[in-house]
Coordinates of C-alpha atoms and ligand atoms in Angstrom, one line a residue:
M1 CA -17.0 18.4 -1.9
D2 CA -18.4 20.9 1.2
G3 CA -16.2 22.6 3.3
Q4 CA -13.2 21.2 1.5
P5 CA -11.4 24.9 1.5
E6 CA -11.8 25.1 5.5
Q7 CA -11.0 21.1 5.9
I8 CA -7.7 21.7 4.0
A9 CA -6.7 25.2 5.9
A10 CA -7.1 23.2 9.0
A11 CA -4.5 20.3 7.7
V12 CA -2.2 22.9 6.5
T13 CA -2.5 24.8 10.2
R14 CA -1.6 21.2 11.5
L15 CA 1.1 20.4 8.9
R16 CA 2.5 23.7 9.6
E17 CA 2.6 23.0 13.3
G18 CA 4.2 19.6 12.6
G19 CA 1.5 17.5 13.3
L20 CA -0.1 14.7 11.2
V21 CA -2.8 14.5 8.8
A22 CA -4.0 11.6 7.0
F23 CA -5.1 12.1 3.5
P24 CA -6.9 10.0 0.9
T25 CA -5.0 8.7 -2.2
E26 CA -5.8 6.3 -5.1
T27 CA -4.2 3.5 -3.5
V28 CA -4.1 3.4 0.1
Y29 CA -4.7 6.6 3.1
G30 CA -1.3 7.9 3.7
L31 CA -0.2 9.4 7.5
G32 CA 1.1 12.8 6.3
A33 CA 3.8 15.2 7.7
D34 CA 6.1 17.8 6.8
A35 CA 8.9 15.9 4.8
L36 CA 11.3 18.4 5.4
R37 CA 11.3 18.6 9.2
A38 CA 12.7 15.7 11.0
D39 CA 10.6 16.5 14.4
A40 CA 7.3 16.0 12.3
V41 CA 8.5 12.8 10.8
Q42 CA 9.4 11.8 13.9
K43 CA 6.2 11.5 14.7
V44 CA 5.1 9.6 12.0
F45 CA 7.3 7.0 13.1
E46 CA 6.1 6.9 16.6
A47 CA 2.4 6.8 15.6
K48 CA 3.0 4.1 13.6
G49 CA 5.7 1.8 16.0
R50 CA 7.4 1.7 12.5
P51 CA 11.3 0.5 12.7
A52 CA 13.6 3.7 11.7
S53 CA 15.3 1.6 9.0
N54 CA 12.1 1.4 6.8
P55 CA 12.1 4.4 4.9
L56 CA 9.4 6.8 4.1
I57 CA 7.9 7.8 0.8
V58 CA 7.7 11.6 -0.1
H59 CA 4.5 13.1 -1.9
V60 CA 4.8 15.8 -4.0
A61 CA 2.3 17.8 -6.1
D62 CA 4.0 17.8 -9.3
E63 CA 7.3 16.9 -11.1
A64 CA 9.0 20.6 -10.1
M65 CA 8.3 19.8 -6.4
A66 CA 10.0 15.8 -6.9
A67 CA 13.0 17.7 -8.3
R68 CA 13.5 19.8 -5.0
V69 CA 13.8 16.5 -2.7
V70 CA 15.8 14.2 -5.4
A71 CA 19.8 14.8 -6.3
S72 CA 18.9 15.1 -9.9
W73 CA 15.6 14.6 -12.0
P74 CA 17.2 12.6 -14.7
A75 CA 15.5 11.4 -18.4
E76 CA 14.3 8.0 -16.9
A77 CA 12.5 9.7 -14.0
R78 CA 11.0 12.1 -16.7
K79 CA 9.8 9.6 -18.6
L80 CA 8.2 7.9 -15.9
A81 CA 6.6 10.9 -14.2
E82 CA 5.1 12.4 -17.3
R83 CA 3.5 9.0 -18.1
F84 CA 2.1 8.1 -14.7
W85 CA 1.7 10.8 -12.6
P86 CA -0.3 11.7 -11.0
G87 CA -0.4 8.0 -9.9
P88 CA 0.5 4.8 -8.3
L89 CA 4.1 4.8 -8.7
S90 CA 6.9 6.1 -6.2
I91 CA 10.4 6.5 -8.0
V92 CA 13.7 6.1 -6.2
L93 CA 16.5 8.2 -6.7
P94 CA 19.2 9.2 -4.6
K95 CA 17.6 12.2 -2.2
A96 CA 18.7 16.0 -2.1
P97 CA 20.2 17.3 1.3
V98 CA 17.2 19.1 1.9
V99 CA 15.9 15.6 3.0
P100 CA 16.2 15.1 6.9
A101 CA 18.3 11.4 6.8
I102 CA 15.3 9.7 9.3
V103 CA 12.7 10.3 6.1
T104 CA 15.3 7.7 4.2
G105 CA 16.1 5.8 7.3
G106 CA 19.6 6.8 6.8
G107 CA 20.2 5.6 3.4
P108 CA 21.5 7.8 0.5
N109 CA 17.7 7.1 -1.4
V110 CA 14.5 8.7 -1.3
A111 CA 11.1 7.7 -2.9
V112 CA 9.0 10.2 -4.6
R113 CA 5.1 10.3 -5.7
C114 CA 2.4 12.4 -7.1
P115 CA -0.8 10.8 -5.7
A116 CA -4.0 10.9 -7.6
H117 CA -6.1 12.2 -5.5
P118 CA -8.0 15.9 -5.9
L119 CA -8.1 16.3 -2.2
T120 CA -4.6 15.4 -1.5
L121 CA -3.5 17.5 -4.3
A122 CA -4.8 20.3 -3.4
L123 CA -3.5 19.7 0.6
I124 CA 0.6 19.2 -0.8
A125 CA -0.2 23.2 -3.3
A126 CA -1.8 24.6 -0.3
F127 CA 1.0 23.3 2.0
D128 CA 3.4 24.3 -0.7
G129 CA 5.8 21.6 -0.1
P130 CA 6.4 17.7 0.1
L131 CA 4.5 15.6 2.6
V132 CA 5.7 11.9 4.0
G133 CA 3.2 9.3 3.6
P134 CA 3.6 5.8 4.8
S135 CA 0.1 4.1 4.4
A136 CA -1.9 5.2 7.6
N137 CA -1.7 2.0 9.4
V138 CA -0.2 0.6 12.6
S139 CA 3.1 -0.7 11.2
G140 CA 2.7 -4.3 9.9
F141 CA -0.9 -4.6 10.1
V142 CA -3.5 -3.8 7.0
S143 CA -3.1 -0.6 5.2
P144 CA -6.6 1.6 5.2
T145 CA -8.4 2.1 2.2
T146 CA -11.5 4.5 3.9
A147 CA -11.0 7.3 6.1
A148 CA -13.1 5.1 9.2
H149 CA -10.0 2.5 8.7
V150 CA -7.6 5.6 9.9
R151 CA -9.9 6.5 12.8
E152 CA -9.8 3.1 14.1
A153 CA -6.0 3.1 14.0
F154 CA -5.3 6.8 15.4
D155 CA -6.9 8.9 17.9
E156 CA -8.5 12.3 16.2
R157 CA -6.3 14.7 18.5
D158 CA -3.2 13.2 17.0
V159 CA -4.1 12.6 13.7
L160 CA -6.1 14.9 11.6
V161 CA -7.9 13.2 9.0
L162 CA -9.0 14.3 5.9
D163 CA -11.7 12.0 4.2
G164 CA -11.6 11.4 0.4
G165 CA -14.1 8.5 0.1
D166 CA -13.1 4.9 -0.3
C167 CA -9.8 4.4 -2.5
V168 CA -9.8 2.9 -5.9
G169 CA -6.9 1.2 -6.3
G170 CA -6.7 -0.6 -2.9
I171 CA -3.3 -1.9 -2.9
E172 CA 0.0 0.5 -2.2
S173 CA 2.0 2.1 -5.4
T174 CA 4.8 0.4 -7.5
V175 CA 8.1 0.9 -6.0
V176 CA 10.5 1.5 -8.7
S177 CA 14.4 2.6 -8.3
V178 CA 15.8 4.0 -11.1
V179 CA 19.1 4.9 -9.4
G180 CA 22.2 4.6 -11.5
G181 CA 20.0 4.5 -14.4
K182 CA 18.9 0.9 -13.7
A183 CA 15.4 0.8 -13.5
R184 CA 13.9 -2.4 -10.7
V185 CA 10.6 -2.7 -9.1
L186 CA 11.4 -3.0 -5.7
R187 CA 7.4 -3.3 -4.7
S188 CA 4.8 -4.6 -7.2
G189 CA 1.8 -2.3 -7.4
L190 CA -1.1 -1.5 -10.1
I191 CA 1.6 -0.6 -12.5
D192 CA 3.4 -3.4 -14.0
A193 CA 6.9 -3.3 -14.6
A194 CA 6.4 -4.8 -18.3
V195 CA 4.5 -1.4 -19.0
I196 CA 7.4 0.5 -17.1
G197 CA 9.6 -1.0 -19.3
E198 CA 7.9 -0.3 -22.3
V199 CA 8.3 3.3 -21.4
L200 CA 12.1 3.1 -20.6
G201 CA 12.5 1.6 -23.6
R202 CA 14.2 -1.3 -21.8
E203 CA 13.7 -4.7 -19.7
V204 CA 13.0 -3.8 -15.7
E205 CA 13.5 -6.4 -13.4
C206 CA 11.3 -7.3 -10.6
A207 CA 12.9 -7.9 -7.4
D208 CA 9.2 -8.6 -5.6
S209 CA 9.5 -12.0 -7.6
G210 CA 6.1 -12.6 -5.5
S211 CA 8.0 -15.1 -4.0
I212 CA 6.8 -16.4 -0.2
S213 CA 10.5 -15.8 1.5
V214 CA 11.1 -12.0 1.5
T215 CA 12.8 -11.6 4.6
P216 CA 16.0 -9.7 4.0
N217 CA 19.4 -11.5 4.6
A218 CA 20.2 -10.4 8.4
S219 CA 23.8 -9.7 7.0
T220 CA 22.8 -7.3 4.1
P221 CA 20.7 -4.1 4.3
A222 CA 17.4 -4.6 2.6
E223 CA 17.1 -2.5 -0.8
S224 CA 13.5 -1.5 -0.1
P225 CA 12.9 -2.5 3.9
G226 CA 9.2 -2.6 3.8
Q227 CA 9.2 -5.6 2.3
L228 CA 9.6 -7.9 5.0
S229 CA 7.6 -11.4 4.7
S230 CA 5.5 -10.8 7.3
H231 CA 3.3 -7.6 6.5
Y232 CA 0.1 -6.6 5.8
A233 CA -1.2 -8.9 7.8
P234 CA -4.5 -9.6 9.8
R235 CA -4.2 -10.5 13.5
A236 CA -6.3 -13.7 13.1
K237 CA -4.1 -16.5 11.3
A238 CA -4.7 -16.5 7.8
V239 CA -3.4 -19.3 5.1
L240 CA -3.6 -19.3 1.6
V241 CA -5.3 -22.2 0.4
D242 CA -6.1 -23.6 -3.4
A243 CA -9.7 -23.8 -4.2
G244 CA -9.8 -27.7 -4.5
Q245 CA -8.3 -28.1 -0.8
I246 CA -11.3 -25.6 1.0
K247 CA -13.6 -28.1 1.9
R248 CA -10.2 -30.0 4.1
V249 CA -8.9 -26.7 5.6
V250 CA -12.7 -25.8 6.8
L251 CA -13.3 -28.9 8.0
G252 CA -10.5 -28.6 10.6
V253 CA -11.0 -25.6 11.9
K254 CA -12.8 -25.8 15.1
G255 CA -14.1 -22.4 15.9
E256 CA -14.9 -19.4 13.8
C257 CA -13.4 -19.7 9.8
V258 CA -14.1 -17.1 7.4
V259 CA -13.1 -18.0 3.7
I260 CA -12.1 -15.0 1.0
A261 CA -12.6 -16.3 -2.1
R262 CA -13.7 -14.9 -5.7
E263 CA -17.2 -15.2 -7.3
E264 CA -18.2 -18.0 -9.2
E265 CA -14.6 -19.5 -7.8
E266 CA -14.7 -23.2 -8.7
G267 CA -14.6 -25.5 -5.4
L268 CA -16.7 -22.7 -3.7
P269 CA -20.1 -24.4 -3.6
E270 CA -18.8 -26.7 -1.5
A271 CA -18.0 -23.9 0.9
D272 CA -21.3 -22.3 0.6
A273 CA -22.8 -25.9 1.1
L274 CA -20.3 -25.7 4.6
S275 CA -21.6 -22.2 5.0
S276 CA -25.0 -23.0 5.2
Q277 CA -24.5 -25.3 8.2
G278 CA -23.3 -22.4 9.8
K279 CA -19.4 -22.9 9.0
P280 CA -17.7 -21.0 7.4
H281 CA -18.3 -17.1 6.8
V282 CA -17.8 -16.5 2.8
I283 CA -16.6 -13.1 1.8
R284 CA -17.0 -12.8 -2.1
M285 CA -14.3 -11.0 -4.0
P286 CA -14.5 -9.2 -7.8
R287 CA -13.4 -11.9 -10.3
D288 CA -11.2 -9.3 -11.8
A289 CA -7.9 -8.3 -10.4
K290 CA -8.5 -4.6 -10.1
G291 CA -11.8 -5.3 -8.5
Y292 CA -10.1 -8.0 -6.2
A293 CA -7.2 -5.3 -5.0
R294 CA -9.7 -2.6 -4.6
R295 CA -11.4 -4.7 -2.0
L296 CA -8.9 -6.9 -0.5
Y297 CA -7.9 -4.4 2.8
A298 CA -11.5 -4.0 3.5
A299 CA -12.2 -7.8 2.8
L300 CA -9.4 -8.3 5.6
R301 CA -10.6 -6.1 7.7
E302 CA -13.8 -7.8 7.8
A303 CA -12.9 -11.1 8.1
D304 CA -10.4 -10.2 11.2
A305 CA -13.2 -8.3 13.1
L306 CA -15.3 -11.8 13.4
H307 CA -12.3 -12.8 15.5
P308 CA -11.9 -16.4 13.8
E309 CA -9.8 -18.8 14.6
L310 CA -8.7 -19.2 10.9
I311 CA -8.9 -16.8 7.9
V312 CA -8.4 -19.0 4.7
I313 CA -7.8 -16.9 1.5
V314 CA -8.5 -18.9 -1.7
T315 CA -5.3 -18.3 -3.9
P316 CA -6.5 -16.1 -6.8
P317 CA -5.3 -16.6 -10.2
D318 CA -1.4 -15.1 -11.4
Q319 CA 0.2 -12.5 -13.4
S320 CA -0.6 -14.7 -16.7
V321 CA -4.2 -13.9 -16.3
H322 CA -3.6 -10.1 -15.5
P323 CA -0.7 -8.4 -14.4
V324 CA -2.2 -7.2 -11.0
W325 CA -2.8 -10.0 -9.9
R326 CA 1.4 -10.4 -9.2
A327 CA 0.5 -7.3 -6.6
V328 CA -2.5 -8.9 -5.2
R329 CA -0.4 -12.5 -4.6
D330 CA 2.5 -10.3 -3.0
R331 CA 0.2 -8.8 -0.9
L332 CA -1.6 -12.2 0.1
K333 CA 1.5 -13.6 0.8
R334 CA 2.8 -11.4 3.1
A335 CA -0.8 -10.9 5.0
T336 CA -0.4 -15.2 5.5
A337 CA 2.9 -15.2 6.4
Ligands
TXA401 O1 0.6 3.7 -2.2 C1 1.2 4.0 -1.4 O2 2.9 4.4 -2.0 C2 1.0 4.7 -0.1 C3 0.2 5.8 0.0 C4 -0.2 6.5 1.1 O3 1.1 6.4 -1.2 N1 2.1 4.7 0.8 C5 2.9 3.8 1.4 O4 3.6 4.3 1.9 O5 2.5 2.3 0.8 P1 4.5 2.7 3.0 O6 5.6 3.4 4.1 O7 3.5 1.9 3.7 O8 5.6 2.1 2.2 C6 6.8 2.6 1.3 C7 7.3 1.2 1.1 C8 8.3 0.4 1.5 O9 8.3 -0.8 1.1 C9 9.5 0.8 1.9 O10 10.3 0.5 1.9 C10 9.5 1.8 0.2 O11 8.5 2.0 -0.1 N2 10.6 2.3 0.3 C11 10.4 4.1 0.7 N3 11.4 4.8 0.7 C12 12.6 3.9 -0.2 C13 13.8 4.3 -0.8 N4 14.5 5.0 -0.5 N5 14.4 2.9 -1.1 C14 13.7 2.1 -1.2 N6 12.4 1.8 -0.9 C15 11.6 2.7 -0.5
MG402 MG1 2.7 0.7 4.9

């Protein structure tokens, strides 16, 4: 990549000034700042409009850097990091005192992850310290999977954007807590609970059941506060509908209607026939789970850009077909909550 050393040098300078740098990862773009500086992390919360109670993931270059931000680096974490890092797995453990409370939303634990993108690994290594990295979107809105998505959300004067191309994964990392030796998936992602279980040699609970109502009970603090029901949402109203119901739903929409469906989805010929009459606008998605995940957020943004009255998303298969469908359905349920 031409100009990469200069880009990284400029980004490191920005980080040393306590400023913000958006960086590419294999999942989505992150909004980076020095994880060990409360004033820098504060700017991330302000730029995103993120509630102070929602903790940030700390991005590291390797296990050694991870060990600096946690109280201890137990065998479970070692096994997971050796198998999945760099990659889309965030590991939650009790934090080290060096991590400011603002990073963890005031809580005792910190999530750490080593992202699989050469540009960002080079950035963290050059900075020689961990970076916070929430998805680089305004809080509650759809996560960014291209540098252009990030530039739409933030002023270039406030956020230096490192362009590392389109994200290949497309949805956020799996968040797994190994606090107290118990392994629990708090947010589903590209790495499935069952595979984590195989590596740890035991069953792993999945707190993210994929159910619609995951809004935490007001009286009990959420274990993973980002898991609010309305999230990853386009601005237009969006609904999840079974293929057989498309015609009925679409015919009920008076204004612009966008249908998001997999190629060769049964029931879609109907939507295509309607489409030839000018309605609805159909966005075709890859049939396979990983391909669908990679396209998902860009498709939601495309749909939103048409300012439709309604976005109709055809319910994709479930995890019995492929484990990644669990994470996809989780994001779709939140996008339509
Ligand atoms: O793939 C990703 O994880 C992306 C890229 C940029 O790395 N980042 C990302 O960050 O998705 P964010 O802030 O958009 O989502 C972080 C999620 C939230 O649901 C948050 O509540 C949870 O991780 N989380 C962060 N720290 C936690 C902690 N200490 N305990 C429990 N959950 C935590
Ligand atoms: Mg996010």
